[in-house]
Structures are given as C-alpha cells and as structure tokens.
DNA sequence: TCCATCAATATTGTATGCAACTCTTGTGCG
DNA sequence: CGCACAAGAGTTGCATACAATATTGATGGA
C-alpha cells in the first residue's frame, strides 16, 4: 500500500473522530509535518479524500473538511434510500437461490442478536445485510454507488441502534424487505426498503435533533 | 484553472477520441513530455481521471486506459436506467410548477427538432431534457451520481440518434415520461423512464453489435 | 472613520532529483 | 530445451526546491 493511501486513511479517521472539525482548513505543510512525510503524498491523499466527499478542495485555496449542511445531509439520506430501494428491487428480481438462502440465514442470526440486545454485533451484521442486497443486484456500478453513499453517511449513523427498541424495530423492517425479496416481489421490496431507510433517517433526526429542511414553497 | 485540470481534460479527450486505446499504458514521463509539463501535474491529472473511471491506476504499476468489458458496460447501462428512473420518480413527486412548465416547453422544442431531423440539436437538447429531470429531484447527491454515470457512458452513445427513426421514437418515449411527471404519477414516470433508457441501450447494441451478457444459470 | 490599494507573507502549484519497486531479459543450471 | 534466478533498466513514489497566486495587514486618501 502506498504512503498516500495510508495517509488518506489516517486523515479520514482524524476527521471522522472529530479531530478536524467541519470547515477546518487542512494545511498541506501542517499535515506533512504531523505525519512525518513530505507534501507530495499529502496532496495525493487529499485528492483521494476529495473524491469521497469528505473534504472540499478548491484550486489555489486549499482543502477544508466538508461542512455538511442539514439540507445536504437530508439529500444524502434520501439518495441513500432511493439507491437501497433500487438494490432491493433488483435483488428481488435477480438474486440466485443461494444468495436468497444466505440472506435469510443472516437475517435469522440477526434476530438472535436483536433479542440479545447485542448492538455491536447487530450493527456489524446490519452492514453485511445491506451489502448482501447491494451484491444481489449483480451490478458492480450500483454496488459502488451504494457503498460510497454509505461511507459518506457512516459518521452520522454511529448511534443508530442506541435508541430504545430500535434493534427489534430494525429487524422487523428487515423482515418485510427480506420476505419481499424471497418471493421476488420487486415493487414490495422497493417500497419496504424505502420505508426502512426513511425510518433509519428519522431515528437519526431524533438522536441528533436535526430537522429535515422544510419544503420551499416554490 | 490549474494545469492538472487542463491536462485531465486533454488526456480525457485523447482517450475519448481513440488516440489512447483501451488497455494502453499511460506513461507519466511520456505524457509530461507530450504536453510540455513535468510529471507532477500529470500525476494529479491521472488521479482525477481515475476517479471518473476513465483510467485504472494500480500502485507502482502505472495507469492504463480502462478496458470496459461488455458485461461491465451492460451493468453501467442498467445502473444508469435505474438512476434515471429514480430521478423521474422524484421529479414526478416534487418538481415545482415552473420546472414542469420548462420541461414541457423543452419537450415541445425537441419535437420540432425531431421533425426537422436535426440530430445534433436534438442530441444537445436531449442532454438538457435528462439534466432537467435530474435537477427536478432537488437532490444534489442524485444529480451528481446521474451526471457521473452519463459521463462514463457518453463515449458509447455517440451515434445514439443515427439509427433510422430513433429521433421520433425517442421523442415519443420522452412524451410518456413527461406526461407522467406532469400529472405527478411517480410509478408511471419510473416505469416509462426505465423503458426509455432500456430502449436507448438496445439501440446501442444494434449499432455496436454488442450483445448483453446472458444470465448465468446459477 | 471607512474604504481602497499595495506590499508582505503564507500557501498552493509545479519542477526536478533521488529512492524504491517492478518488469524484463539474459544467463546458468537441471 | 525449459525453468529459475539475478541483474539491469525503466517506471513509479516521495522529497525538496522554486514559482505563482491568494490572503492579510498596513498605510494612505477621501
């Protein structure tokens, strides 16, 4: 692995851990000093991060940690929901029998985790569940888009399963999605996933106190 | 505009014009000599192009023009169709009256172009038509995804409207989409756009002789 | 007192040179 | 004759130095 890639990871961690707050300026020389490298790999790392949306770069004006406005965050959640729903639709249409069985098995294991109130295990399995539905599209372009969006939203979902009862609720919502996929009901899979992700978003809003932007009366 | 960005554009043009064929190795020093700059901006330009999917970069192994397999291309078309359909759905739900009127006006102008068999004007307006539907989602994340996909597919759509009768057909398909959006029929807008983009894909296959990959009997 | 302009400084963009790694090619051994 | 290993060349990754531009502060005038 190249130094720039390692750097990109470390800087990303620093951002996600809140060490660099949104809007903070990322000085190339400063980062170079901090990580004991020259500016060259720092620049390449910053370009990598810029493509993930974690930082903003403007020519001759340096890099800053992206300040996600609540409006933009809301848009990201909506986009995520639409993409996930699309993946669920395609999975309902085209998942192989093996993929369906595996998804079902995973869901049952997650039921045990939910009953055991094991939030960490459930969160990990949850990622696997959604990833399986991405993969079920058999479409690498969609997988890439979905994975990208999830990464951009991940910092805002940390406490996702901390809300009381959220674990069982999530599992119940998954079940609706799962059953629709298993019986090949594309429309229902789409609708159920859309509802699931919207509820995740609501849970986030409750936790963070963020309000969705009101519709502008154009 | 910085030198690296200009370079990225020029190299992209060279690739899209076929000067650098898929699979061709892109030597940093060679490009630097060719464009009369040093390797540094060339490296940054290559990183930019790598994010667009136009080239592949592997650490220590250089950059090559991406070879899109017909399977991958098929996946990109499917993804494009799904995203466009999603945009149409959201547009049907949330476009402002002004946006709806503008879309309708554009569609009518495109009717004139189609009747005049003006392929170039129509192709340009076609981009505007689809862009308007992206914008109608009021979701910058989706707009970005859709625009990105379109750019990656653009080299394969060049002769899109050359097929005989394709112009009138495209306009008729647009009309179904448009009417669904105008009356706020989300499901119909989704379905109509999906059909439209699939037909575009078919037209491409006819022109290029590419076959969609058969379903693997898993 | 406020605004505009200019200079100084700091930061980014680019060039060049060196180090590390990969790939090729040639040679020797089986 | 084929394969493995090593040495060499060539290319990429990184560091350093220089150039160009943005930002900030001060100073002068209105």
CSV table of C-alpha atoms (C1' of nucleotides) in Angstrom, one decimal:
chain,number,residue,atom,x,y,z
A,1,UNK,CA,0.0,0.0,0.0
A,2,UNK,CA,1.3,3.4,-0.9
A,3,UNK,CA,2.0,6.1,1.6
A,4,UNK,CA,-0.6,8.4,0.2
A,5,UNK,CA,-3.3,5.8,0.7
A,6,UNK,CA,-2.3,5.2,4.3
A,7,UNK,CA,-2.3,9.0,4.8
A,8,UNK,CA,-5.8,9.2,3.4
A,9,UNK,CA,-7.0,6.7,5.8
A,10,UNK,CA,-5.4,8.4,8.8
A,11,UNK,CA,-6.7,11.8,7.8
A,12,UNK,CA,-10.1,10.3,7.3
A,13,UNK,CA,-10.0,8.8,10.7
A,14,UNK,CA,-9.0,12.1,12.2
A,15,UNK,CA,-11.9,13.8,10.5
A,16,UNK,CA,-14.4,11.2,11.5
A,17,UNK,CA,-13.2,11.2,15.1
A,18,UNK,CA,-13.8,14.9,15.2
A,19,UNK,CA,-10.2,15.9,15.5
A,20,UNK,CA,-10.6,18.0,12.4
A,21,UNK,CA,-13.9,19.7,12.7
A,22,UNK,CA,-16.1,20.5,9.7
A,23,UNK,CA,-14.9,23.7,8.0
A,24,UNK,CA,-11.4,23.3,9.4
A,25,UNK,CA,-8.7,24.2,7.0
A,26,UNK,CA,-6.3,21.3,6.1
A,27,UNK,CA,-2.9,22.9,5.6
A,28,UNK,CA,-0.7,20.7,3.5
A,29,UNK,CA,2.6,21.5,5.2
A,30,UNK,CA,0.9,21.1,8.6
A,31,UNK,CA,-0.3,17.6,7.7
A,32,UNK,CA,3.0,16.8,6.3
A,33,UNK,CA,4.8,17.7,9.5
A,34,UNK,CA,2.2,16.0,11.6
A,35,UNK,CA,2.6,12.7,9.8
A,36,UNK,CA,6.3,13.0,9.1
A,37,UNK,CA,6.1,12.9,5.3
A,38,UNK,CA,6.5,15.5,2.6
A,39,UNK,CA,3.8,17.5,1.0
A,40,UNK,CA,3.6,15.3,-2.1
A,41,UNK,CA,1.9,12.3,-0.6
A,42,UNK,CA,-0.3,14.6,1.5
A,43,UNK,CA,-1.5,16.3,-1.7
A,44,UNK,CA,-2.4,12.9,-3.2
A,45,UNK,CA,-4.1,11.8,-0.1
A,46,UNK,CA,-6.2,15.0,-0.1
A,47,UNK,CA,-7.2,14.4,-3.7
A,48,UNK,CA,-8.4,10.9,-2.7
A,49,UNK,CA,-10.4,12.2,0.2
A,50,UNK,CA,-11.9,14.9,-2.1
A,51,UNK,CA,-13.4,12.2,-4.3
A,52,UNK,CA,-15.1,10.6,-1.3
A,53,UNK,CA,-16.7,13.9,-0.4
A,54,UNK,CA,-15.0,14.0,3.0
A,55,UNK,CA,-13.1,17.2,2.1
A,56,UNK,CA,-13.6,20.1,-0.3
A,57,UNK,CA,-10.7,21.3,-2.5
A,58,UNK,CA,-10.8,24.5,-4.4
A,59,UNK,CA,-7.8,25.4,-6.7
A,60,UNK,CA,-5.3,27.6,-5.0
A,61,UNK,CA,-7.5,27.8,-1.9
A,62,UNK,CA,-6.6,24.6,-0.2
A,63,UNK,CA,-8.7,21.9,1.4
A,64,UNK,CA,-11.2,22.1,4.1
A,65,UNK,CA,-13.3,19.5,5.9
A,66,UNK,CA,-16.7,19.5,4.3
A,67,UNK,CA,-19.4,21.2,6.2
A,68,UNK,CA,-22.5,19.2,5.6
A,69,UNK,CA,-25.5,21.4,6.0
A,70,UNK,CA,-28.6,19.7,7.3
A,71,UNK,CA,-30.2,20.2,3.9
A,72,UNK,CA,-27.3,18.4,2.2
A,73,UNK,CA,-27.4,15.6,4.7
A,74,UNK,CA,-31.1,15.2,4.2
A,75,UNK,CA,-30.5,14.9,0.5
A,76,UNK,CA,-27.8,12.3,1.1
A,77,UNK,CA,-30.2,10.2,3.2
A,78,UNK,CA,-32.9,10.5,0.5
A,79,UNK,CA,-30.4,9.4,-2.2
A,80,UNK,CA,-29.3,6.5,0.0
A,81,UNK,CA,-32.8,5.4,0.5
A,82,UNK,CA,-33.6,5.5,-3.2
A,83,UNK,CA,-30.4,3.6,-4.1
A,84,UNK,CA,-31.0,1.0,-1.5
A,85,UNK,CA,-34.6,0.6,-2.6
A,86,UNK,CA,-33.4,0.1,-6.1
A,87,UNK,CA,-30.9,-2.5,-5.0
A,88,UNK,CA,-33.7,-4.3,-3.1
A,89,UNK,CA,-35.9,-4.2,-6.2
A,90,UNK,CA,-33.2,-5.7,-8.4
A,91,UNK,CA,-32.3,-8.3,-5.8
A,92,UNK,CA,-35.9,-9.4,-5.7
A,93,UNK,CA,-35.7,-9.8,-9.4
A,94,UNK,CA,-32.4,-11.4,-9.8
A,95,UNK,CA,-30.9,-12.9,-6.7
A,96,UNK,CA,-29.8,-16.5,-7.1
A,97,UNK,CA,-31.3,-19.2,-4.8
A,98,UNK,CA,-28.1,-19.4,-2.9
A,99,UNK,CA,-28.0,-15.7,-2.3
A,100,UNK,CA,-31.6,-15.7,-1.1
A,101,UNK,CA,-30.8,-18.6,1.3
A,102,UNK,CA,-27.8,-16.8,2.7
A,103,UNK,CA,-29.7,-13.6,3.2
A,104,UNK,CA,-32.4,-15.4,5.0
A,105,UNK,CA,-29.8,-17.2,7.3
A,106,UNK,CA,-28.1,-13.9,8.0
A,107,UNK,CA,-31.5,-12.3,8.9
A,108,UNK,CA,-32.2,-15.2,11.3
A,109,UNK,CA,-28.8,-14.8,13.1
A,110,UNK,CA,-29.6,-11.1,13.4
A,111,UNK,CA,-32.8,-12.0,15.1
A,112,UNK,CA,-30.8,-13.7,17.8
A,113,UNK,CA,-28.6,-10.6,18.2
A,114,UNK,CA,-31.6,-8.3,18.4
A,115,UNK,CA,-33.1,-10.5,21.2
A,116,UNK,CA,-29.8,-10.5,23.0
A,117,UNK,CA,-29.7,-6.7,22.7
A,118,UNK,CA,-26.2,-7.1,21.2
A,119,UNK,CA,-25.9,-3.7,19.5
A,120,UNK,CA,-22.4,-4.0,18.2
A,121,UNK,CA,-22.9,-7.4,16.6
A,122,UNK,CA,-26.1,-6.3,15.2
A,123,UNK,CA,-24.6,-3.1,13.7
A,124,UNK,CA,-21.9,-5.2,12.0
A,125,UNK,CA,-24.3,-7.7,10.7
A,126,UNK,CA,-26.5,-4.9,9.5
A,127,UNK,CA,-23.8,-3.7,7.2
A,128,UNK,CA,-23.5,-7.3,5.9
A,129,UNK,CA,-27.2,-7.5,5.4
A,130,UNK,CA,-27.3,-4.3,3.3
A,131,UNK,CA,-24.1,-5.3,1.5
A,132,UNK,CA,-25.7,-8.6,0.5
A,133,UNK,CA,-28.6,-6.7,-1.0
A,134,UNK,CA,-26.2,-4.5,-3.0
A,135,UNK,CA,-24.4,-7.6,-4.2
A,136,UNK,CA,-27.7,-9.2,-5.1
A,137,UNK,CA,-28.1,-6.7,-7.9
A,138,UNK,CA,-25.2,-8.3,-9.7
A,139,UNK,CA,-24.3,-4.8,-10.8
A,140,UNK,CA,-20.9,-3.5,-9.7
A,141,UNK,CA,-21.7,0.1,-10.7
A,142,UNK,CA,-24.7,0.1,-8.3
A,143,UNK,CA,-22.6,-1.6,-5.6
A,144,UNK,CA,-20.0,1.1,-5.9
A,145,UNK,CA,-22.5,3.9,-5.7
A,146,UNK,CA,-24.3,2.4,-2.7
A,147,UNK,CA,-21.1,1.7,-0.9
A,148,UNK,CA,-19.9,5.2,-1.5
A,149,UNK,CA,-23.0,6.7,-0.1
A,150,UNK,CA,-22.9,4.6,2.9
A,151,UNK,CA,-19.4,5.6,3.7
A,152,UNK,CA,-20.3,9.3,3.4
A,153,UNK,CA,-23.2,8.8,5.8
A,154,UNK,CA,-21.4,6.5,8.2
A,155,UNK,CA,-20.3,9.2,10.6
A,156,UNK,CA,-23.9,10.2,11.1
A,157,UNK,CA,-25.2,6.7,11.9
A,158,UNK,CA,-22.9,5.9,14.7
A,159,UNK,CA,-25.5,5.8,17.4
A,160,UNK,CA,-28.1,4.3,15.1
A,161,UNK,CA,-29.1,1.4,17.3
A,162,UNK,CA,-28.8,3.1,20.6
A,163,UNK,CA,-32.4,4.4,20.5
A,164,UNK,CA,-34.5,2.1,22.7
A,165,UNK,CA,-36.3,-0.5,20.8
A,166,UNK,CA,-34.6,0.4,17.6
A,167,UNK,CA,-32.9,-3.0,17.3
A,168,UNK,CA,-36.2,-5.0,17.3
A,169,UNK,CA,-37.8,-2.5,15.0
A,170,UNK,CA,-34.9,-2.7,12.5
A,171,UNK,CA,-35.2,-6.4,12.5
A,172,UNK,CA,-38.9,-6.3,11.8
A,173,UNK,CA,-38.4,-3.9,9.0
A,174,UNK,CA,-35.7,-6.1,7.5
A,175,UNK,CA,-38.1,-9.0,7.6
A,176,UNK,CA,-40.6,-7.2,5.4
A,177,UNK,CA,-37.8,-6.4,2.9
A,178,UNK,CA,-36.5,-10.0,3.1
A,179,UNK,CA,-39.8,-11.6,2.5
A,180,UNK,CA,-40.5,-9.5,-0.5
A,181,UNK,CA,-37.1,-10.3,-1.9
A,182,UNK,CA,-37.6,-14.0,-1.2
A,183,UNK,CA,-40.8,-14.2,-3.1
A,184,UNK,CA,-39.5,-12.0,-5.9
A,185,UNK,CA,-41.9,-9.1,-5.3
A,186,UNK,CA,-39.9,-6.2,-6.8
A,187,UNK,CA,-42.4,-3.4,-6.1
A,188,UNK,CA,-42.8,-4.5,-2.5
A,189,UNK,CA,-39.1,-4.9,-1.9
A,190,UNK,CA,-38.6,-1.4,-3.2
A,191,UNK,CA,-41.3,0.1,-1.0
A,192,UNK,CA,-40.3,-1.8,2.1
A,193,UNK,CA,-36.6,-0.8,1.8
A,194,UNK,CA,-37.5,2.8,1.2
A,195,UNK,CA,-39.6,2.8,4.3
A,196,UNK,CA,-36.9,1.1,6.3
A,197,UNK,CA,-34.2,3.6,5.3
A,198,UNK,CA,-36.6,6.5,5.9
A,199,UNK,CA,-37.1,5.2,9.5
A,200,UNK,CA,-33.4,5.0,10.0
A,201,UNK,CA,-33.2,8.6,9.0
A,202,UNK,CA,-36.0,9.5,11.4
A,203,UNK,CA,-34.1,7.7,14.2
A,204,UNK,CA,-31.1,9.8,13.3
A,205,UNK,CA,-33.0,13.0,13.5
A,206,UNK,CA,-34.4,12.1,16.9
A,207,UNK,CA,-30.9,11.4,18.2
A,208,UNK,CA,-29.2,14.4,16.7
A,209,UNK,CA,-32.1,16.9,17.0
A,210,UNK,CA,-31.6,17.8,13.3
A,211,UNK,CA,-34.7,18.7,11.5
A,212,UNK,CA,-35.3,17.9,7.8
A,213,UNK,CA,-35.5,21.1,5.8
A,214,UNK,CA,-39.0,22.3,5.1
A,215,UNK,CA,-40.2,22.2,1.6
A,216,UNK,CA,-39.7,25.6,0.0
A,217,UNK,CA,-43.0,26.8,-1.3
A,218,UNK,CA,-41.7,27.5,-4.8
B,1,UNK,CA,-8.0,26.7,-13.7
B,2,UNK,CA,-5.0,24.7,-12.7
B,3,UNK,CA,-2.6,22.9,-15.1
B,4,UNK,CA,-3.5,19.5,-13.8
B,5,UNK,CA,-7.2,20.1,-14.5
B,6,UNK,CA,-6.5,21.2,-18.0
B,7,UNK,CA,-4.3,18.2,-18.5
B,8,UNK,CA,-7.0,15.9,-17.3
B,9,UNK,CA,-9.4,17.4,-19.9
B,10,UNK,CA,-6.8,17.0,-22.7
B,11,UNK,CA,-6.0,13.4,-21.7
B,12,UNK,CA,-9.7,12.6,-21.4
B,13,UNK,CA,-10.3,14.0,-24.9
B,14,UNK,CA,-7.4,11.9,-26.3
B,15,UNK,CA,-8.9,8.8,-24.7
B,16,UNK,CA,-12.4,9.5,-25.9
B,17,UNK,CA,-11.2,10.3,-29.4
B,18,UNK,CA,-9.5,6.9,-29.5
B,19,UNK,CA,-6.0,8.2,-29.5
B,20,UNK,CA,-5.2,6.2,-26.5
B,21,UNK,CA,-6.9,2.9,-26.9
B,22,UNK,CA,-8.4,0.9,-24.0
B,23,UNK,CA,-5.7,-1.1,-22.2
B,24,UNK,CA,-3.0,1.3,-23.4
B,25,UNK,CA,-0.4,2.2,-20.8
B,26,UNK,CA,-0.2,5.8,-19.8
B,27,UNK,CA,3.4,6.6,-19.1
B,28,UNK,CA,3.8,9.6,-16.8
B,29,UNK,CA,7.0,10.9,-18.3
B,30,UNK,CA,5.7,10.3,-21.8
B,31,UNK,CA,2.6,12.4,-21.1
B,32,UNK,CA,4.7,15.0,-19.4
B,33,UNK,CA,6.9,15.3,-22.5
B,34,UNK,CA,3.9,15.3,-24.8
B,35,UNK,CA,2.2,18.2,-23.1
B,36,UNK,CA,5.3,20.0,-22.1
B,37,UNK,CA,4.9,19.9,-18.3
B,38,UNK,CA,6.5,18.0,-15.5
B,39,UNK,CA,5.4,14.7,-14.1
B,40,UNK,CA,3.7,16.3,-11.0
B,41,UNK,CA,0.6,17.8,-12.7
B,42,UNK,CA,0.4,14.7,-14.9
B,43,UNK,CA,0.2,12.5,-11.8
B,44,UNK,CA,-2.6,14.7,-10.4
B,45,UNK,CA,-4.4,14.7,-13.7
B,46,UNK,CA,-4.2,10.9,-13.8
B,47,UNK,CA,-5.7,10.7,-10.3
B,48,UNK,CA,-8.6,12.9,-11.4
B,49,UNK,CA,-9.3,10.7,-14.4
B,50,UNK,CA,-9.0,7.6,-12.2
B,51,UNK,CA,-12.0,8.9,-10.1
B,52,UNK,CA,-14.1,9.2,-13.2
B,53,UNK,CA,-13.4,5.6,-14.2
B,54,UNK,CA,-11.8,6.6,-17.4
B,55,UNK,CA,-8.4,5.1,-16.4
B,56,UNK,CA,-7.3,2.5,-14.0
B,57,UNK,CA,-4.4,3.1,-11.6
B,58,UNK,CA,-2.7,0.5,-9.6
B,59,UNK,CA,0.1,1.4,-7.1
B,60,UNK,CA,3.5,1.1,-8.5
B,61,UNK,CA,2.1,-0.3,-11.7
B,62,UNK,CA,1.0,2.8,-13.5
B,63,UNK,CA,-2.1,3.9,-15.2
B,64,UNK,CA,-3.9,2.3,-18.1
B,65,UNK,CA,-7.0,3.3,-20.1
B,66,UNK,CA,-9.8,1.2,-18.7
B,67,UNK,CA,-11.0,-1.7,-20.8
B,68,UNK,CA,-14.7,-1.8,-20.3
B,69,UNK,CA,-15.9,-5.4,-20.9
B,70,UNK,CA,-19.3,-5.7,-22.5
B,71,UNK,CA,-20.6,-7.1,-19.2
B,72,UNK,CA,-19.4,-4.1,-17.3
B,73,UNK,CA,-20.9,-1.8,-19.9
B,74,UNK,CA,-24.2,-3.6,-19.6
B,75,UNK,CA,-24.1,-3.1,-15.9
B,76,UNK,CA,-23.4,0.6,-16.3
B,77,UNK,CA,-26.4,0.9,-18.7
B,78,UNK,CA,-28.6,-0.9,-16.2
B,79,UNK,CA,-27.4,1.3,-13.3
B,80,UNK,CA,-28.0,4.4,-15.5
B,81,UNK,CA,-31.5,3.3,-16.2
B,82,UNK,CA,-32.3,2.7,-12.6
B,83,UNK,CA,-30.9,6.1,-11.5
B,84,UNK,CA,-32.7,7.9,-14.3
B,85,UNK,CA,-35.9,6.2,-13.4
B,86,UNK,CA,-35.5,7.2,-9.8
B,87,UNK,CA,-34.9,10.7,-10.9
B,88,UNK,CA,-38.1,10.7,-12.9
B,89,UNK,CA,-40.0,9.3,-10.0
B,90,UNK,CA,-38.8,12.0,-7.6
B,91,UNK,CA,-39.4,14.7,-10.3
B,92,UNK,CA,-43.0,13.5,-10.6
B,93,UNK,CA,-43.3,13.9,-6.9
B,94,UNK,CA,-41.6,17.1,-6.3
B,95,UNK,CA,-41.0,19.3,-9.4
B,96,UNK,CA,-42.2,22.8,-9.0
B,97,UNK,CA,-44.8,24.2,-11.4
B,98,UNK,CA,-42.1,26.3,-13.1
B,99,UNK,CA,-39.9,23.3,-13.6
B,100,UNK,CA,-42.8,21.3,-15.0
B,101,UNK,CA,-43.6,24.1,-17.5
B,102,UNK,CA,-40.0,24.4,-18.6
B,103,UNK,CA,-39.6,20.7,-19.1
B,104,UNK,CA,-42.8,20.7,-21.2
B,105,UNK,CA,-41.6,23.7,-23.3
B,106,UNK,CA,-38.2,22.0,-23.9
B,107,UNK,CA,-40.0,18.8,-25.0
B,108,UNK,CA,-42.1,20.7,-27.5
B,109,UNK,CA,-39.0,22.4,-29.0
B,110,UNK,CA,-37.4,18.9,-29.2
B,111,UNK,CA,-40.5,17.8,-31.2
B,112,UNK,CA,-39.6,20.5,-33.8
B,113,UNK,CA,-36.0,19.3,-33.9
B,114,UNK,CA,-37.1,15.7,-34.4
B,115,UNK,CA,-39.4,16.6,-37.2
B,116,UNK,CA,-36.6,18.6,-38.8
B,117,UNK,CA,-34.3,15.5,-38.4
B,118,UNK,CA,-31.8,17.8,-36.7
B,119,UNK,CA,-29.8,15.1,-34.9
B,120,UNK,CA,-27.2,17.4,-33.4
B,121,UNK,CA,-29.6,19.9,-32.0
B,122,UNK,CA,-31.7,17.0,-30.7
B,123,UNK,CA,-28.8,15.3,-29.0
B,124,UNK,CA,-27.9,18.5,-27.3
B,125,UNK,CA,-31.4,19.2,-26.1
B,126,UNK,CA,-31.7,15.5,-25.1
B,127,UNK,CA,-28.9,16.1,-22.5
B,128,UNK,CA,-30.8,19.2,-21.3
B,129,UNK,CA,-34.0,17.2,-21.0
B,130,UNK,CA,-32.4,14.5,-18.9
B,131,UNK,CA,-30.5,17.1,-16.8
B,132,UNK,CA,-33.7,18.8,-16.1
B,133,UNK,CA,-35.1,15.6,-14.7
B,134,UNK,CA,-32.0,15.1,-12.6
B,135,UNK,CA,-32.4,18.7,-11.3
B,136,UNK,CA,-36.1,18.1,-10.6
B,137,UNK,CA,-35.2,15.7,-7.8
B,138,UNK,CA,-33.9,18.7,-5.9
B,139,UNK,CA,-31.2,16.3,-4.7
B,140,UNK,CA,-27.7,17.2,-5.4
B,141,UNK,CA,-26.3,13.8,-4.5
B,142,UNK,CA,-28.5,12.1,-7.1
B,143,UNK,CA,-27.7,14.8,-9.7
B,144,UNK,CA,-24.0,14.1,-9.1
B,145,UNK,CA,-24.4,10.3,-9.4
B,146,UNK,CA,-26.5,10.6,-12.6
B,147,UNK,CA,-24.2,13.1,-14.2
B,148,UNK,CA,-21.2,10.9,-13.4
B,149,UNK,CA,-22.8,7.8,-14.9
B,150,UNK,CA,-23.8,9.7,-18.0
B,151,UNK,CA,-20.2,10.9,-18.5
B,152,UNK,CA,-18.9,7.4,-18.2
B,153,UNK,CA,-21.3,6.2,-20.8
B,154,UNK,CA,-21.0,9.2,-23.1
B,155,UNK,CA,-18.4,7.6,-25.4
B,156,UNK,CA,-20.7,4.7,-26.1
B,157,UNK,CA,-23.7,6.8,-27.0
B,158,UNK,CA,-22.2,8.9,-29.8
B,159,UNK,CA,-24.2,7.5,-32.6
B,160,UNK,CA,-27.3,7.2,-30.5
B,161,UNK,CA,-29.6,9.1,-32.8
B,162,UNK,CA,-28.2,7.9,-36.1
B,163,UNK,CA,-30.3,4.8,-36.2
B,164,UNK,CA,-33.2,5.5,-38.6
B,165,UNK,CA,-36.4,6.6,-36.9
B,166,UNK,CA,-34.6,6.8,-33.5
B,167,UNK,CA,-35.3,10.5,-33.2
B,168,UNK,CA,-39.1,10.3,-33.4
B,169,UNK,CA,-39.1,7.2,-31.2
B,170,UNK,CA,-37.0,9.0,-28.6
B,171,UNK,CA,-39.4,11.9,-28.6
B,172,UNK,CA,-42.4,9.6,-28.2
B,173,UNK,CA,-40.8,7.9,-25.3
B,174,UNK,CA,-40.0,11.2,-23.7
B,175,UNK,CA,-43.6,12.2,-24.0
B,176,UNK,CA,-44.7,9.3,-21.9
B,177,UNK,CA,-42.2,10.2,-19.3
B,178,UNK,CA,-43.1,13.9,-19.5
B,179,UNK,CA,-46.9,13.3,-19.1
B,180,UNK,CA,-46.4,11.1,-16.1
B,181,UNK,CA,-44.2,13.7,-14.5
B,182,UNK,CA,-46.7,16.5,-15.3
B,183,UNK,CA,-49.5,14.6,-13.7
B,184,UNK,CA,-47.4,13.6,-10.7
B,185,UNK,CA,-47.7,9.9,-11.4
B,186,UNK,CA,-44.5,8.6,-9.7
B,187,UNK,CA,-44.8,4.9,-10.6
B,188,UNK,CA,-45.6,5.6,-14.2
B,189,UNK,CA,-42.7,8.1,-14.5
B,190,UNK,CA,-40.4,5.5,-13.1
B,191,UNK,CA,-41.6,2.8,-15.4
B,192,UNK,CA,-41.6,5.0,-18.5
B,193,UNK,CA,-38.1,6.3,-17.9
B,194,UNK,CA,-36.8,2.7,-17.3
B,195,UNK,CA,-38.3,1.6,-20.6
B,196,UNK,CA,-36.9,4.7,-22.4
B,197,UNK,CA,-33.3,4.1,-21.2
B,198,UNK,CA,-33.6,0.4,-21.9
B,199,UNK,CA,-34.5,1.2,-25.5
B,200,UNK,CA,-31.6,3.5,-25.8
B,201,UNK,CA,-29.4,0.6,-24.6
B,202,UNK,CA,-31.0,-1.6,-27.2
B,203,UNK,CA,-30.2,1.0,-29.9
B,204,UNK,CA,-26.7,1.0,-28.8
B,205,UNK,CA,-26.4,-2.8,-29.0
B,206,UNK,CA,-27.8,-2.8,-32.5
B,207,UNK,CA,-25.3,-0.2,-33.6
B,208,UNK,CA,-22.3,-1.7,-32.0
B,209,UNK,CA,-23.1,-5.4,-32.3
B,210,UNK,CA,-22.5,-5.9,-28.6
B,211,UNK,CA,-24.7,-8.5,-27.0
B,212,UNK,CA,-25.9,-8.2,-23.4
B,213,UNK,CA,-24.4,-11.0,-21.3
B,214,UNK,CA,-26.6,-13.9,-20.9
B,215,UNK,CA,-27.9,-14.7,-17.5
B,216,UNK,CA,-25.7,-17.2,-15.8
B,217,UNK,CA,-27.8,-20.1,-14.8
B,218,UNK,CA,-26.6,-20.1,-11.2
C,1,DT,C1',-13.7,56.7,10.3
C,2,DC,C1',-14.0,53.9,6.4
C,3,DC,C1',-12.5,52.2,2.1
C,4,DA,C1',-9.2,51.2,-1.4
C,5,DT,C1',-4.8,49.9,-2.8
C,6,DC,C1',-0.4,47.8,-2.3
C,7,DA,C1',3.0,45.2,-0.2
C,8,DA,C1',4.4,41.3,2.6
C,9,DT,C1',3.6,36.7,3.9
C,10,DA,C1',1.8,32.4,3.7
C,11,DT,C1',0.1,28.7,1.0
C,12,DT,C1',-0.7,26.2,-3.1
C,13,DG,C1',1.0,24.7,-7.8
C,14,DT,C1',4.9,23.0,-10.4
C,15,DA,C1',9.6,21.3,-11.4
C,16,DT,C1',13.4,18.4,-10.5
C,17,DG,C1',16.1,14.9,-8.3
C,18,DC,C1',16.5,10.7,-5.7
C,19,DA,C1',14.9,6.2,-3.8
C,20,DA,C1',12.2,2.1,-4.1
C,21,DC,C1',9.9,-1.1,-6.6
C,22,DT,C1',8.5,-3.8,-10.9
C,23,DC,C1',9.3,-5.9,-15.0
C,24,DT,C1',12.2,-7.6,-18.5
C,25,DT,C1',15.9,-10.1,-20.2
C,26,DG,C1',19.8,-12.8,-20.1
C,27,DT,C1',22.4,-16.5,-18.1
C,28,DG,C1',23.2,-20.7,-15.8
C,29,DC,C1',21.6,-24.9,-14.1
C,30,DG,C1',18.7,-29.0,-14.3
D,1,DC,C1',15.2,-27.3,-24.2
D,2,DG,C1',12.9,-25.3,-20.2
D,3,DC,C1',12.8,-23.1,-15.9
D,4,DA,C1',14.6,-20.3,-12.2
D,5,DC,C1',17.1,-16.7,-10.5
D,6,DA,C1',19.6,-12.5,-10.8
D,7,DA,C1',20.9,-8.2,-12.7
D,8,DG,C1',19.7,-4.3,-15.2
D,9,DA,C1',16.7,-0.8,-17.0
D,10,DG,C1',12.7,1.7,-16.6
D,11,DT,C1',8.9,3.5,-14.1
D,12,DT,C1',6.5,5.0,-10.1
D,13,DG,C1',6.6,7.0,-5.3
D,14,DC,C1',8.5,10.5,-2.4
D,15,DA,C1',11.3,14.6,-1.0
D,16,DT,C1',12.9,19.0,-1.8
D,17,DA,C1',13.2,23.5,-4.1
D,18,DC,C1',11.2,27.2,-6.7
D,19,DA,C1',7.3,29.9,-8.8
D,20,DA,C1',2.8,31.8,-8.8
D,21,DT,C1',-1.2,33.2,-6.5
D,22,DA,C1',-4.3,34.2,-2.6
D,23,DT,C1',-4.8,36.4,1.8
D,24,DT,C1',-3.9,39.6,5.3
D,25,DG,C1',-2.3,43.6,7.1
D,26,DA,C1',-0.9,48.3,6.9
D,27,DT,C1',-1.0,52.8,5.0
D,28,DG,C1',-2.8,56.5,2.6
D,29,DG,C1',-6.5,59.2,1.0
D,30,DA,C1',-11.3,60.6,0.9
